[in-house]
Short mmCIF file of C-alpha atoms in Angstrom, two decimals:
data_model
loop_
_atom_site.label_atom_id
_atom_site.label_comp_id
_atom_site.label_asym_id
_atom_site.label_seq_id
_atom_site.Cartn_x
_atom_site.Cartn_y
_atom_site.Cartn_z
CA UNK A 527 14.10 -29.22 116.65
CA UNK A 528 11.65 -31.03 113.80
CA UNK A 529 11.11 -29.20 110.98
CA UNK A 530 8.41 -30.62 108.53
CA UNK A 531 7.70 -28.63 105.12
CA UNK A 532 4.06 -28.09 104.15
CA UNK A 533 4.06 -29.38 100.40
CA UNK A 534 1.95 -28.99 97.70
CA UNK A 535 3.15 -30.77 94.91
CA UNK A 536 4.18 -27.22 93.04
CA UNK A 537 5.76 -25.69 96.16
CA UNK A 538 6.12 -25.24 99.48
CA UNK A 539 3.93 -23.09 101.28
CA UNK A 540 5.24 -23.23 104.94
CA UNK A 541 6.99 -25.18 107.56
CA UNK A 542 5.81 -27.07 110.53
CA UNK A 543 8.25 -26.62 113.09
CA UNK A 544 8.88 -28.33 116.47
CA UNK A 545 11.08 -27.87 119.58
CA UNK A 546 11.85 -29.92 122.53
CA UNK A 547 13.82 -29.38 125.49
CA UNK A 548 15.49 -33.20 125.55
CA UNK A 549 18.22 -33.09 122.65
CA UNK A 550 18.57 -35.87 120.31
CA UNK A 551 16.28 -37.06 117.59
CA UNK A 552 12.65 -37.71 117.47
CA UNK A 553 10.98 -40.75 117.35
CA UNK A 554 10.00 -42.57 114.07
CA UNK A 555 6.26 -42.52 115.30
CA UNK A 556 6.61 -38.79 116.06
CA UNK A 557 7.94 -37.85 112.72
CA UNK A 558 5.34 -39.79 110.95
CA UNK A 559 2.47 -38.05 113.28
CA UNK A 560 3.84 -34.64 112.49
CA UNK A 561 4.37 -35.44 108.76
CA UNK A 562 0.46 -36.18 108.67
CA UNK A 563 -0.75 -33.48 111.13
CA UNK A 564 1.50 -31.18 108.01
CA UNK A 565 -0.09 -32.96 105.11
CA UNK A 566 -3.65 -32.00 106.86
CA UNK A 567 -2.42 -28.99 107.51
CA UNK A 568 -1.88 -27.94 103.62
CA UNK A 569 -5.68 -29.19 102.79
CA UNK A 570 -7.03 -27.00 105.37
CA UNK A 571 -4.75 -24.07 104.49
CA UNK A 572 -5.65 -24.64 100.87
CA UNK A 573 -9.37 -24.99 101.46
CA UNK A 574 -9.11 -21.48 103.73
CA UNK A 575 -7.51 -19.65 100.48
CA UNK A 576 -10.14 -21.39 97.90
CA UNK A 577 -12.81 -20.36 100.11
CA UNK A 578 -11.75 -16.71 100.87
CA UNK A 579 -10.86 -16.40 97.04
CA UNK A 580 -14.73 -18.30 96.08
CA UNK A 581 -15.94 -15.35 98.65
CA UNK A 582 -14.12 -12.21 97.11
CA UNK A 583 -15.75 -13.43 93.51
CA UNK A 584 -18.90 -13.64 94.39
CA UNK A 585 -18.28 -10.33 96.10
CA UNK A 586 -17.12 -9.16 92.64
CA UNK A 587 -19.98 -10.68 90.83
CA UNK A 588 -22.48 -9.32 93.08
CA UNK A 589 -21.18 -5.87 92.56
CA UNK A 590 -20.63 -6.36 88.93
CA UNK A 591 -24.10 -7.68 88.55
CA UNK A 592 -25.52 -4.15 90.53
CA UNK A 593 -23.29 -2.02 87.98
CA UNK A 594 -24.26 -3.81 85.18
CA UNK A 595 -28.38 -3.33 86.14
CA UNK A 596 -27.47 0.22 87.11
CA UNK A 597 -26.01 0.84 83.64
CA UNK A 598 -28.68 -0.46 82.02
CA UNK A 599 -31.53 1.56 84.10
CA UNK A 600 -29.49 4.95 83.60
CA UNK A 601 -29.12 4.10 79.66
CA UNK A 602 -32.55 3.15 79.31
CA UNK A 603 -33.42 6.77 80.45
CA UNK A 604 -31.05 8.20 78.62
CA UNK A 605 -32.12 6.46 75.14
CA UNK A 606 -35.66 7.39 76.09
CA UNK A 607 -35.24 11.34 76.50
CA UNK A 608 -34.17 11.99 72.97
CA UNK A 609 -36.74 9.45 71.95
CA UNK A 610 -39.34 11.44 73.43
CA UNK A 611 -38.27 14.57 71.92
CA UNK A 612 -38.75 12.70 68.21
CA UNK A 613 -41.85 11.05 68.71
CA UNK A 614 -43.40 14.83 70.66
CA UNK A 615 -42.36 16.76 67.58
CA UNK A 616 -43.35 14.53 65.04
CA UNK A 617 -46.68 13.52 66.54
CA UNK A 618 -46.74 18.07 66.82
CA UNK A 619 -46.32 18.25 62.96
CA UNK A 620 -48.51 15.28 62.42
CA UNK A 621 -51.02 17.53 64.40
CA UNK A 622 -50.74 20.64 62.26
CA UNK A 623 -49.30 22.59 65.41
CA UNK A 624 -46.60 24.01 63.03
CA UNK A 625 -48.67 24.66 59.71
CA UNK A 626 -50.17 21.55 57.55
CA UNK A 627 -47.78 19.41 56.10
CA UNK A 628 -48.39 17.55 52.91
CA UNK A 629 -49.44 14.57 52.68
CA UNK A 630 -46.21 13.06 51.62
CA UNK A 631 -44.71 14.64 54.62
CA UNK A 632 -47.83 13.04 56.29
CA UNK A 633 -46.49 9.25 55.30
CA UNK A 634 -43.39 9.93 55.94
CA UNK A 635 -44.00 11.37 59.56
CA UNK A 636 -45.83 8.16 60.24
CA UNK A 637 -43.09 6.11 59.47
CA UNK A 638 -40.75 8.29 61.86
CA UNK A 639 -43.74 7.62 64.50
CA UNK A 640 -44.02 3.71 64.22
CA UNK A 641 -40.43 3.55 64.14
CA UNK A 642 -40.01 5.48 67.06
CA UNK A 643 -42.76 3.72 69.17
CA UNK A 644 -40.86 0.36 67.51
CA UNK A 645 -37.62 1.63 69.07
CA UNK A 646 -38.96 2.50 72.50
CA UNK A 647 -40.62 -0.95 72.81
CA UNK A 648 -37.31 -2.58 72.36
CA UNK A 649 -35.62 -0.63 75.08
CA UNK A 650 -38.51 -1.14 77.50
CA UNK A 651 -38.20 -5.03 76.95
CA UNK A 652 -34.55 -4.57 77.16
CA UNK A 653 -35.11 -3.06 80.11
CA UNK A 654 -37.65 -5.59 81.55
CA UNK A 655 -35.46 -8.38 81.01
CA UNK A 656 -32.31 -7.12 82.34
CA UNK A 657 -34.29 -6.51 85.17
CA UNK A 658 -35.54 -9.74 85.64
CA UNK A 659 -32.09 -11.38 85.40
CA UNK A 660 -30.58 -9.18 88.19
CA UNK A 661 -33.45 -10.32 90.04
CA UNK A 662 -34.82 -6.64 90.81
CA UNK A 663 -38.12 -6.66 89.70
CA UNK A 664 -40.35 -7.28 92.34
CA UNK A 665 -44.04 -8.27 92.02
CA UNK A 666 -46.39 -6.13 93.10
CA UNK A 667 -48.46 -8.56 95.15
CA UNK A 668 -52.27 -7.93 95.21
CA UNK A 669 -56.22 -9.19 94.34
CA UNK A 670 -57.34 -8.49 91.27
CA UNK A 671 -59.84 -9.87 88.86
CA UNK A 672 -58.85 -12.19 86.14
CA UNK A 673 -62.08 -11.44 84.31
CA UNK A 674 -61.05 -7.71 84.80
CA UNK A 675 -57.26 -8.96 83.10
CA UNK A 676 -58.76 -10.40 80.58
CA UNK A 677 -61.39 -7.83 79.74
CA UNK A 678 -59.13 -4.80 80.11
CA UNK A 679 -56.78 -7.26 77.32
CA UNK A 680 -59.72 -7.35 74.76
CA UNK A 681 -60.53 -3.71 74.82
CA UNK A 682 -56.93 -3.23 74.43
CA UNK A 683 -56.61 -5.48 71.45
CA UNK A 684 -60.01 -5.33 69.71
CA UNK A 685 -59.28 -2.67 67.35
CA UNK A 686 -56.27 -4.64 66.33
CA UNK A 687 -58.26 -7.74 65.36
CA UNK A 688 -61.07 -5.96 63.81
CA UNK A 689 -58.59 -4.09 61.47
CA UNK A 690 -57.25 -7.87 60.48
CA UNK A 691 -61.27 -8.88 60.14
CA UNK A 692 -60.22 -11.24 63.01
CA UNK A 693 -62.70 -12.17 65.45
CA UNK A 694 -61.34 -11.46 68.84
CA UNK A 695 -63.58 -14.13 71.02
CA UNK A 696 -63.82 -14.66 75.00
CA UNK A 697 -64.92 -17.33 77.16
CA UNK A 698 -65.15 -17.28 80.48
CA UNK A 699 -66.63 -19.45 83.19
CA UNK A 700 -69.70 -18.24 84.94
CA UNK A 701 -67.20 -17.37 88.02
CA UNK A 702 -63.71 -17.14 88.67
CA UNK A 703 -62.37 -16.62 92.26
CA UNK A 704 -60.35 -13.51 93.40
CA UNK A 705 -56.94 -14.15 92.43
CA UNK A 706 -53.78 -12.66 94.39
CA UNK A 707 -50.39 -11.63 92.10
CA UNK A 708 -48.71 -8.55 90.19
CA UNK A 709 -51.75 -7.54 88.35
CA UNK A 710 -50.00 -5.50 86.00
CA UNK A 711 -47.65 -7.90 84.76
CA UNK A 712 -50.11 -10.84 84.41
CA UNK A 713 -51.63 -8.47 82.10
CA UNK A 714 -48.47 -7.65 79.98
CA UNK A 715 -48.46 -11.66 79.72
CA UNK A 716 -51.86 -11.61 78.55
CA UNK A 717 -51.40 -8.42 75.95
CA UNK A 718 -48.15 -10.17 74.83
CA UNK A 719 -49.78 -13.24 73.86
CA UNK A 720 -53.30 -12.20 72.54
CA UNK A 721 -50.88 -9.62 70.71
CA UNK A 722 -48.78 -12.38 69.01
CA UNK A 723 -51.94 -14.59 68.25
CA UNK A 724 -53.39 -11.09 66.53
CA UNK A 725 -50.31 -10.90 64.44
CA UNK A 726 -49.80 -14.02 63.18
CA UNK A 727 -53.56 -14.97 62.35
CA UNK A 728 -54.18 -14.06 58.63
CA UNK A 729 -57.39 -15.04 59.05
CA UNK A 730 -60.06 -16.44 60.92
CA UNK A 731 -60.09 -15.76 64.87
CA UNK A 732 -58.45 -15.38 68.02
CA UNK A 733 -59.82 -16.73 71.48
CA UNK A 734 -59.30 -15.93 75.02
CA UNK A 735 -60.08 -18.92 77.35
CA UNK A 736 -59.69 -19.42 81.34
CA UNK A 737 -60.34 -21.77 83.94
CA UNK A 738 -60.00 -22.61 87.34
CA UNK A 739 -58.76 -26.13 88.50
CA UNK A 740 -57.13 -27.30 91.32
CA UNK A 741 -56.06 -23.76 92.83
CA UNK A 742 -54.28 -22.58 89.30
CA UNK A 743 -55.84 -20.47 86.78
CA UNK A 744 -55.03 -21.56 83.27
CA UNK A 745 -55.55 -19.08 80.74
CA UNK A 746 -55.25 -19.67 76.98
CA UNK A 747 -55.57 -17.89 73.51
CA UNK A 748 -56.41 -19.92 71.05
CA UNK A 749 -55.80 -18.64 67.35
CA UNK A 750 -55.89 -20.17 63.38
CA UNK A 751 -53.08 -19.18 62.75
CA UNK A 752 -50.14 -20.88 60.62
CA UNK A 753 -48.87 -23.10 63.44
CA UNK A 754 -45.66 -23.54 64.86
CA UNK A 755 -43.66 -26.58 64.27
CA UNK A 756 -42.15 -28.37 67.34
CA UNK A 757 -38.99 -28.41 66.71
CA UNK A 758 -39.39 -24.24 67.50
CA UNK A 759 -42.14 -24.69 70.07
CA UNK A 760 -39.18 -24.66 72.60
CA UNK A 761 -36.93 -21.91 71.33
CA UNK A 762 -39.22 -19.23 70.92
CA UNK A 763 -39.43 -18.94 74.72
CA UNK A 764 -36.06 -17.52 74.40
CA UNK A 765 -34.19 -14.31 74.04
CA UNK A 766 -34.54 -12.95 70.65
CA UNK A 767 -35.97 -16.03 68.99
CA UNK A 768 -39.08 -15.74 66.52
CA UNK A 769 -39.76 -19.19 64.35
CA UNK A 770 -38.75 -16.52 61.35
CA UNK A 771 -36.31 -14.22 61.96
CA UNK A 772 -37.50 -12.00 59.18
CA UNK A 773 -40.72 -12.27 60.89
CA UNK A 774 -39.11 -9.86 63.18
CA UNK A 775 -39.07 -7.43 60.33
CA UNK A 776 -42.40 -8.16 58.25
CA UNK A 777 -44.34 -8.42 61.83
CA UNK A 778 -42.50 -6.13 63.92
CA UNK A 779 -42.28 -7.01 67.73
CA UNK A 780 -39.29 -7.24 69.63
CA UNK A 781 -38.46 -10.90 69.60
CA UNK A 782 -38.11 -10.56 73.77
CA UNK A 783 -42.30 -10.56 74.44
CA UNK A 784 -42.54 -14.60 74.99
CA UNK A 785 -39.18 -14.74 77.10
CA UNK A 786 -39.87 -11.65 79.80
CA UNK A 787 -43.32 -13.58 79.76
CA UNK A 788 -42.30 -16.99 80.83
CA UNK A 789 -40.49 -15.31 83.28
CA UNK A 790 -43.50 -13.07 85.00
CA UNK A 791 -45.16 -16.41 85.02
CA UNK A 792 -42.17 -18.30 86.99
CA UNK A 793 -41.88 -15.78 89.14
CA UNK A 794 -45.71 -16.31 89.78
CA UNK A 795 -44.63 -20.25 90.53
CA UNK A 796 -46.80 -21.07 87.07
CA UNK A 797 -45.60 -22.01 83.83
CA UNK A 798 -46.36 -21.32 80.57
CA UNK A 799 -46.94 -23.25 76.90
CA UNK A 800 -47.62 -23.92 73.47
CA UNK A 801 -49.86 -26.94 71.50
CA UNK A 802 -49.25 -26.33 68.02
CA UNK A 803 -48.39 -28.28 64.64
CA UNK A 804 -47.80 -26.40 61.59
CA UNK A 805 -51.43 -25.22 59.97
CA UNK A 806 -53.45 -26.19 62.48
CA UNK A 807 -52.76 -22.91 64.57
CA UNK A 808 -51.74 -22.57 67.99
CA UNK A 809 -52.61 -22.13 71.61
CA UNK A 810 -50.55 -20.50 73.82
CA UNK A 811 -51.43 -21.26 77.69
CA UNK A 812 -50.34 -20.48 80.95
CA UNK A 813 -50.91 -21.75 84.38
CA UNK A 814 -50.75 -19.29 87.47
CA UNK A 815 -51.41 -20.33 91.17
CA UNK A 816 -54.80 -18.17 92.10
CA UNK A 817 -52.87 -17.31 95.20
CA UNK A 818 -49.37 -16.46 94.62
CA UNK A 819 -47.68 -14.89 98.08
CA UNK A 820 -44.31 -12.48 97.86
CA UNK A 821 -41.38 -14.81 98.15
CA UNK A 822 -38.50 -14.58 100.67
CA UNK A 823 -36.22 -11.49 99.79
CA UNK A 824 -39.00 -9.62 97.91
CA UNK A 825 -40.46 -6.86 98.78
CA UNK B 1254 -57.81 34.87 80.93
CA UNK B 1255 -55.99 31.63 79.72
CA UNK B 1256 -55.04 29.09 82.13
CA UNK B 1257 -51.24 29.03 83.40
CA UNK B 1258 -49.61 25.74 83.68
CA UNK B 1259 -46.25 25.67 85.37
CA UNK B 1260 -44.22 23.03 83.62
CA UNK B 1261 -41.07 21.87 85.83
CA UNK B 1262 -38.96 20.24 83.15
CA UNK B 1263 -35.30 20.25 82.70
CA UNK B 1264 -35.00 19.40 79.00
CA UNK B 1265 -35.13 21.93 77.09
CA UNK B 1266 -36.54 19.96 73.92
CA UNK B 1267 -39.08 19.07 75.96
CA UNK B 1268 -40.23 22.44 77.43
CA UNK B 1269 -39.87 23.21 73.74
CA UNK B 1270 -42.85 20.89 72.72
CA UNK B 1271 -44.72 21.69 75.92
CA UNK B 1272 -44.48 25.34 74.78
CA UNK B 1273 -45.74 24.83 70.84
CA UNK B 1274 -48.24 22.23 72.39
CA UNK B 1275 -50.06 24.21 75.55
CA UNK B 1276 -49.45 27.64 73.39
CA UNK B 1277 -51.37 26.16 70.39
CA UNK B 1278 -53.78 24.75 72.89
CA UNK B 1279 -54.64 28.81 74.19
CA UNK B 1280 -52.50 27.97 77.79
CA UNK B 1281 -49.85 30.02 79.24
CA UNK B 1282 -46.55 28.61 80.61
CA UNK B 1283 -44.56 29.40 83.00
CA UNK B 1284 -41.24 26.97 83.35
CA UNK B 1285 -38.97 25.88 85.62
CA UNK B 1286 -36.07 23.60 85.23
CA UNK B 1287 -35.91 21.93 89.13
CA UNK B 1288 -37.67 21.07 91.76
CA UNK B 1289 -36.71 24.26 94.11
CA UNK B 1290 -37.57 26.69 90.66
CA UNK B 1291 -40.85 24.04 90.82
CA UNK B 1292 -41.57 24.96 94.37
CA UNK B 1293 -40.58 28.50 94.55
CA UNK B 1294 -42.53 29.55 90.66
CA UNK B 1295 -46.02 27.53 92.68
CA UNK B 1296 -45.84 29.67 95.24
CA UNK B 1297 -45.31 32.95 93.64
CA UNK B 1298 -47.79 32.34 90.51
CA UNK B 1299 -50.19 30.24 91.68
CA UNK B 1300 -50.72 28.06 88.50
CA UNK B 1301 -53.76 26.27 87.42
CA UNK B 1302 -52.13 22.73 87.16
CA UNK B 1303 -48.68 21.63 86.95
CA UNK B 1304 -46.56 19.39 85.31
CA UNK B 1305 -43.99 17.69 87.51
CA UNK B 1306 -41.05 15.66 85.59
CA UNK B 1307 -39.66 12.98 87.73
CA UNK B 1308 -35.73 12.96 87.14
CA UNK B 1309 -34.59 16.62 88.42
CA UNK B 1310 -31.55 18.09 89.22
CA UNK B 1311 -31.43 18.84 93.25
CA UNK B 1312 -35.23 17.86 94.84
CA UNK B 1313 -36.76 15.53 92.47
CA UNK B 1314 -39.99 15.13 91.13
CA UNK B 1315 -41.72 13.21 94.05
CA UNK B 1316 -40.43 15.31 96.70
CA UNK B 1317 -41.50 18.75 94.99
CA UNK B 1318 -45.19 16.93 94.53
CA UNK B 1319 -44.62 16.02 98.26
CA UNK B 1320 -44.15 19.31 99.56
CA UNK B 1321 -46.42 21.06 97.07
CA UNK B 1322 -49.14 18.22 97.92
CA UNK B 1323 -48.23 19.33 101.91
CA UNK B 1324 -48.61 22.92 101.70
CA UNK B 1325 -52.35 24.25 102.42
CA UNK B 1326 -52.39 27.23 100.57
CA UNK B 1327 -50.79 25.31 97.10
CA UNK B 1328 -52.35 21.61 97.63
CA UNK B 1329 -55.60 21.97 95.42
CA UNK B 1330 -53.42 22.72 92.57
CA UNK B 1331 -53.79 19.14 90.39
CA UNK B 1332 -49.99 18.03 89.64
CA UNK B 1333 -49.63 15.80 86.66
CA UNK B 1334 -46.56 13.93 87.01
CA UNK B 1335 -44.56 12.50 83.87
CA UNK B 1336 -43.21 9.63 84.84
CA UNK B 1337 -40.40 7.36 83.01
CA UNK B 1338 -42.05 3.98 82.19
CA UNK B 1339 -45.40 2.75 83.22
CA UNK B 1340 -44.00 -0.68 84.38
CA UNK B 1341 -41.23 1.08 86.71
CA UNK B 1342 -43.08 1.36 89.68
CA UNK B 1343 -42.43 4.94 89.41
CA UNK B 1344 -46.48 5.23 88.63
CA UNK B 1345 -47.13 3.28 92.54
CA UNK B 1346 -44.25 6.32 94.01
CA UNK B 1347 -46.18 9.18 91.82
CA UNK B 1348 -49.17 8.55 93.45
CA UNK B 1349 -47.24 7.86 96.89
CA UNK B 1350 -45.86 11.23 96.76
CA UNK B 1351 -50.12 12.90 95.96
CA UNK B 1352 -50.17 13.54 92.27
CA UNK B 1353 -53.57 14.13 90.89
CA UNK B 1354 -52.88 11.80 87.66
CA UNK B 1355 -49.46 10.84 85.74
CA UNK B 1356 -48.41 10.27 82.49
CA UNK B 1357 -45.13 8.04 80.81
CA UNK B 1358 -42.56 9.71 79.78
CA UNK B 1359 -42.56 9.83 76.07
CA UNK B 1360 -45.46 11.14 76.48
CA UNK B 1361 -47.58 11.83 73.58
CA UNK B 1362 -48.73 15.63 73.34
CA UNK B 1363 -52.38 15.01 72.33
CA UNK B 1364 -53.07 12.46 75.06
CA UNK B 1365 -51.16 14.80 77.58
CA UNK B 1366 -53.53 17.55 76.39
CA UNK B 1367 -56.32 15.16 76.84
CA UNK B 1368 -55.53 14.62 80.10
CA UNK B 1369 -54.63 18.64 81.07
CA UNK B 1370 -58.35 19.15 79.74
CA UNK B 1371 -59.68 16.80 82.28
CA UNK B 1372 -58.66 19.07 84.92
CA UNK B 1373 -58.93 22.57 83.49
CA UNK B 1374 -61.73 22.56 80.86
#
């Protein structure tokens, strides 16, 4: 009988063991054979067990990942009911439903309101970009009309320029082919930025440009605005990232617009930009195929 | 006679506005607080329009509109739905399950009434 320990150089983790009917020892050549066939033997036993283990994490991920989305789509609700309560009874007041208020009660009302309506767009981006990370939101593949987008984006925003005596331009080409993607969410790209160019121009004007080259849309808004200086041209594409951070506060906006929209646009397979240097305003841009198709695992 | 809207809603703070905001408005209300109550209260009252929350205890919201939407004698009723969040997808299901119109959830009361008005002037 042979008996050959499988080592790894903290311990031993099992035994190779061989029997033959002829007594006496083994052969040199056989020993060394065996000894190799064990040292294999450990690597493939170890590679089984790092495998298995790689497997059972990702299993654990996976699940962690669907929890963790889960959570965050039950809280979301949650945080919203009571909302809607606050911003329903105050609008109520605000509407003389209970008697007429005065008009300090007025101001202050109004402050509950924007606050509210403040809070609630936070949880929605929140929500949008947790979302997007646990890869659940789908695009809603369809045609629509990119003159239609931006259109249904300037009657949207108009007011909001006009009350900044901004002038709230649009050029289009003559024609613009049918374009297939999530309609809805190349519009929330479109609001965010025209939105952002809207409240950061002090004065002068905003402009909504697009074109078609090579298959891609490109769509840009254009404003005279302060600028943005390159070393932040990059970071405010992330999470929570304004070139200010008490912009956050004297501008409002959630600080999450730019990043859920550089993702809508990836998911599109287009990319998005800015050209800027400080006072010479800015122009955000981004490029979307005109045909975008559902990709694998989406629904 | 006023208009009766059957509101299937199971927070109370929210019946609460819907009741100082279609009262003040000159509309009765009958309420429910889930989808069976929903299903059983259009059947025996025969509303002029009802408002359908989504999230219910037992049937939800889609299914009630479903079977409401299926029934002959109860489908011409128009069913506004109050959906969670416009970007949810639950707007694509509302109208999947035959709602006349929907609304996100918070809703504001005048634009609500806005849109009751539409369909019972």
């Amino acid at each position: 009988m042979l008996i050959v320990p499988l080592l790894r150089p903290d311990r031993t983790i099992g035994l190779l063991v061989v029997r033959r009917r002829e007594p006496g020892e083994f052969p040199a050549a056989t020993v060394g054979l065996l000894e190799t066939f064990a040292d294999q033997s450990v690597l493939a036993i170890q590679n089984a067990r790092l495998f298995r283990e790689i497997e059972e994490k990702g299993r654990q991920l996976e699940l962690a990942s669907r929890h963790k989305s889960q959570f965050l789509a039950n809280m979301s609700h949650e945080l919203r009911t009571p909302l809607n309560a606050i911003l329903g009874y105050s609008e109520l007041i605000l509407d003389n439903i209970y008697g007429e208020p005065s008009e300090r009660m007025r101001g202050v009302l109004e402050r509950v309101q924007s606050n509210g309506r403040h809070l609630l767009g936070l949880i929605n981006a929140v929500l949008d970009l947790s979302k997007i990370e646990a890869g659940q939101l789908a695009l809603s593949i369809n045609d629509y009309s990119l003159k239609e987008v931006v259109q249904s984006v300037f009657i949207a925003l108009e007011s909001l320029a006009t009350a900044k005596r901004l002038a709230l331009k649009v050029e289009l080409p003559a024609a613009l082919p049918t374009g297939r993607g999530d309609e809805q969410r190349i519009t929330q790209v479109l609001l965010n930025l025209v939105g952002n160019a809207i409240k950061f121009t002090e004065a002068g004007e905003v402009a909504i440009a697009a074109s078609v080259e090579d298959g891609a849309f490109t769509v840009a808004v254009r404003d005279t605005g302060p600028g943005i200086a390159v070393a932040d041209q990059t970071r405010i594409f992330e999470e929570f990232q304004q070139v200010d951070d008490s912009s956050t506060r004297s501008k409002g906006g959630t600080g999450l617009g730019l990043a859920i929209s550089k993702r809508i646009v990836e998911m599109h397979g287009g990319r998005i930009w800015v050209e800027s240097s400080q006072g010479q305003g800015s122009t955000f841009a981004f490029r979307l195929p005109i045909k975008v198709e559902p990709q694998a695992g989406q629904t | 006679m006023s208009k009766r809207i059957l509101v299937v809603e199971d927070h109370e703070d929210n019946r609460q506005i819907l009741r100082d905001l279609l009262g003040n408005a000159g509309y009765q209300m009958i309420e429910a607080e889930t989808g069976e109550a929903g299903l059983a209260a259009a059947a025996a009252e025969r509303p002029d329009l009802i408002l359908m929350d989504i999230q219910l205890p037992g049937l939800d919201g889609y299914e009630a509109t479903r079977r409401l939407k299926a029934d002959p004698a109860l489908r011409s009723i128009p069913i506004i739905v109050v959906t969670s969040y416009a970007l949810s997808g639950d707007d694509v299901k509302a109208r999947e399950a035959g709602c006349d119109a929907y609304v996100t959830k918070p809703f504001s009361p005048r634009l609500l009434l806005t849109k009751i008005r539409e369909y019972l002037p």
